[in-house]
Amino acid sequence: MKNPYDDFVKDAANYVPLSVLSFLPRAAAIYPDCEAVIHGARRYNWREVFLRCRRLASGLARLGIGRGDTVSILAPNIPEMVEAHFAVPASGAVLNAINTRLDAETMAYILEHGGCKLLLVDQEFAAVAREALGLMPKNLAEKIIVVDIMDSEYAGTENPIGALDYAALLAKGREDADWNLPDDEWDAITLNYTSGTTNRPKGVVYHHRGTYLMTTGTISDWMLQRQPRYLALVPLFHCNGWGHSWTVAALGGVIICTRAINAKVIFDAIADHAITHFGGAPIVLSMIVNAEADEKREIPRGIQVMTAGAPPPPSIIREMEALGFDVLHVYGLTETYGHVTFNAWQKTWDKDEDADRDLLLARQGVAMTMMEAQDVVDSATMRPVPPDGETIGEIVFRGNTIMKGYFKNPEATAEAFAGGYFHSGDLAVKHPDGYVQIKDRLKDIIISGGENISSVEVEATLHKHPAVALAAVVALADEKWGEVPCAFIELKHGKNASEEELIEFCRDNMAAFKRPKKVVFTTIPKTATGKMQKFELRRRLNAGEF
């Protein structure tokens, strides 16, 4: 029997491909004269941002950039970076925002592997961009159109390296140019590269549908109001800044840009620009709670903070709360467009004692609105682990904010999607209420005498010590136990602690076998997004540097 509901067809009246590009003309129509982007002395309202993006998109088209082309950008969080997130995909091209902290060799690999046709370069990174282009095959490098971004807020004097600058590119475009959504919401919108800590970085491809749903899911689960004032601390090269520029545009808010991040910049921005929201890795939160007196400003309570990038120590969240910040703990990966789980706080938990509350704060939580499913499974059998808060498995996901796949790497894509889920590579447990808690990366779990030790748990314990600003724990080879924990510590300014004191502190606050057997006081290497580079600590430890 024919189903009468099958008689309907998609029509221009009832179907439009989902795309974050639709947010910009809407913001310009509803909030034309409202502040949109602030960067030092530079100010743009939503009408101006839309006009600049139309000029940029049409300017790119005049240079021959179109569907399927890759446009790379090397820049901090400045207005041009925000504009590229709208204008490049509006031209039909795919935006590739490159980590500004990468070495020239890795940048050269990304430019070549990603098939870059045009490169936007902030003046601060002109030298490393020139070096990267010089490391590429000459015939490929010469085909890349290089455009210099001359930011008035940058005080350096590096020489331009491009054929034209950003202003000249805008001049090639038209303010009345058509603003085109993709024909297919599955079309690629951005290309982001993983950190590549041990191998070549992998290219992660996002689509328009996923970014749209990431935006709406963020609005829902972060409970965002209209016209938020967002401080852009999350680098826009990292998961496209967790999609927050698109989110702010959807709500007609304000993006306050930052060239650099430190405690003074953050406190000044909050005080001077009435910030309501920002995101940041746990290292950013640590920077705030450990700020010196001369870096701090009086700030209002209730500022909303989203934190991700590594499991934040509960002590850091509590210290942020004590300063008046409301912290939302989320979790995700480059392959999931950023955050896809959140610690949905239950009101009944407010009554718990501090020790119990710390355990609750440590959870990564439940799937966000835009994510179809998450689970913790045995990686080999794909069977869910029991919800006992003890059995460790791999956290896996399924949904619309999972990457299209790895660029030019079908083998890695197939491996990542085995069993109909995306495999995160993170180890977790599932509690009786369904909330998940990350225990470690597969490669970071420490197996000591047959017992699994979570480096995250040891780090959380160390962060409770009043002298510890930052802790990273990795495996140290041991003849008797196979592996034992080794802790790397950054102390708070003006504070002191000895190796014996910290080991004893861990013994008193966790199972004794989990305590670190060695403590090293040093500066912990970090990525541009604040993640601790444990692979570098392991390398140096194995090389006998400590």
PDB file of C-alpha atoms in Angstrom, residues 214 217-218 221-222 306 328 330-331 339-342 366-372 374:
ATOM      1  CA  MET A 214      26.914  22.579  16.476  1.00  0.00           C
ATOM      2  CA  GLY A 217      23.306  22.797  20.115  1.00  0.00           C
ATOM      3  CA  THR A 218      25.686  25.232  21.794  1.00  0.00           C
ATOM      4  CA  ASP A 221      23.046  23.559  26.141  1.00  0.00           C
ATOM      5  CA  TRP A 222      25.037  26.655  27.126  1.00  0.00           C
ATOM      6  CA  MET A 306      32.977  26.906  28.738  1.00  0.00           C
ATOM      7  CA  LEU A 328      30.393  24.551  32.024  1.00  0.00           C
ATOM      8  CA  VAL A 330      32.393  20.057  28.077  1.00  0.00           C
ATOM      9  CA  TYR A 331      34.325  17.488  26.042  1.00  0.00           C
ATOM     10  CA  HIS A 339      32.340  19.931  22.313  1.00  0.00           C
ATOM     11  CA  VAL A 340      29.731  17.154  22.079  1.00  0.00           C
ATOM     12  CA  THR A 341      29.212  16.198  25.733  1.00  0.00           C
ATOM     13  CA  PHE A 342      28.563  18.465  28.701  1.00  0.00           C
ATOM     14  CA  VAL A 366      26.015  13.411  28.712  1.00  0.00           C
ATOM     15  CA  ALA A 367      25.580  13.935  24.981  1.00  0.00           C
ATOM     16  CA  MET A 368      24.720  17.460  23.877  1.00  0.00           C
ATOM     17  CA  THR A 369      21.526  18.244  21.981  1.00  0.00           C
ATOM     18  CA  MET A 370      23.064  17.925  18.508  1.00  0.00           C
ATOM     19  CA  MET A 371      24.729  14.564  19.208  1.00  0.00           C
ATOM     20  CA  GLU A 372      22.666  11.468  18.406  1.00  0.00           C
ATOM     21  CA  GLN A 374      27.431   8.439  22.889  1.00  0.00           C
TER      22      GLN A 374
END
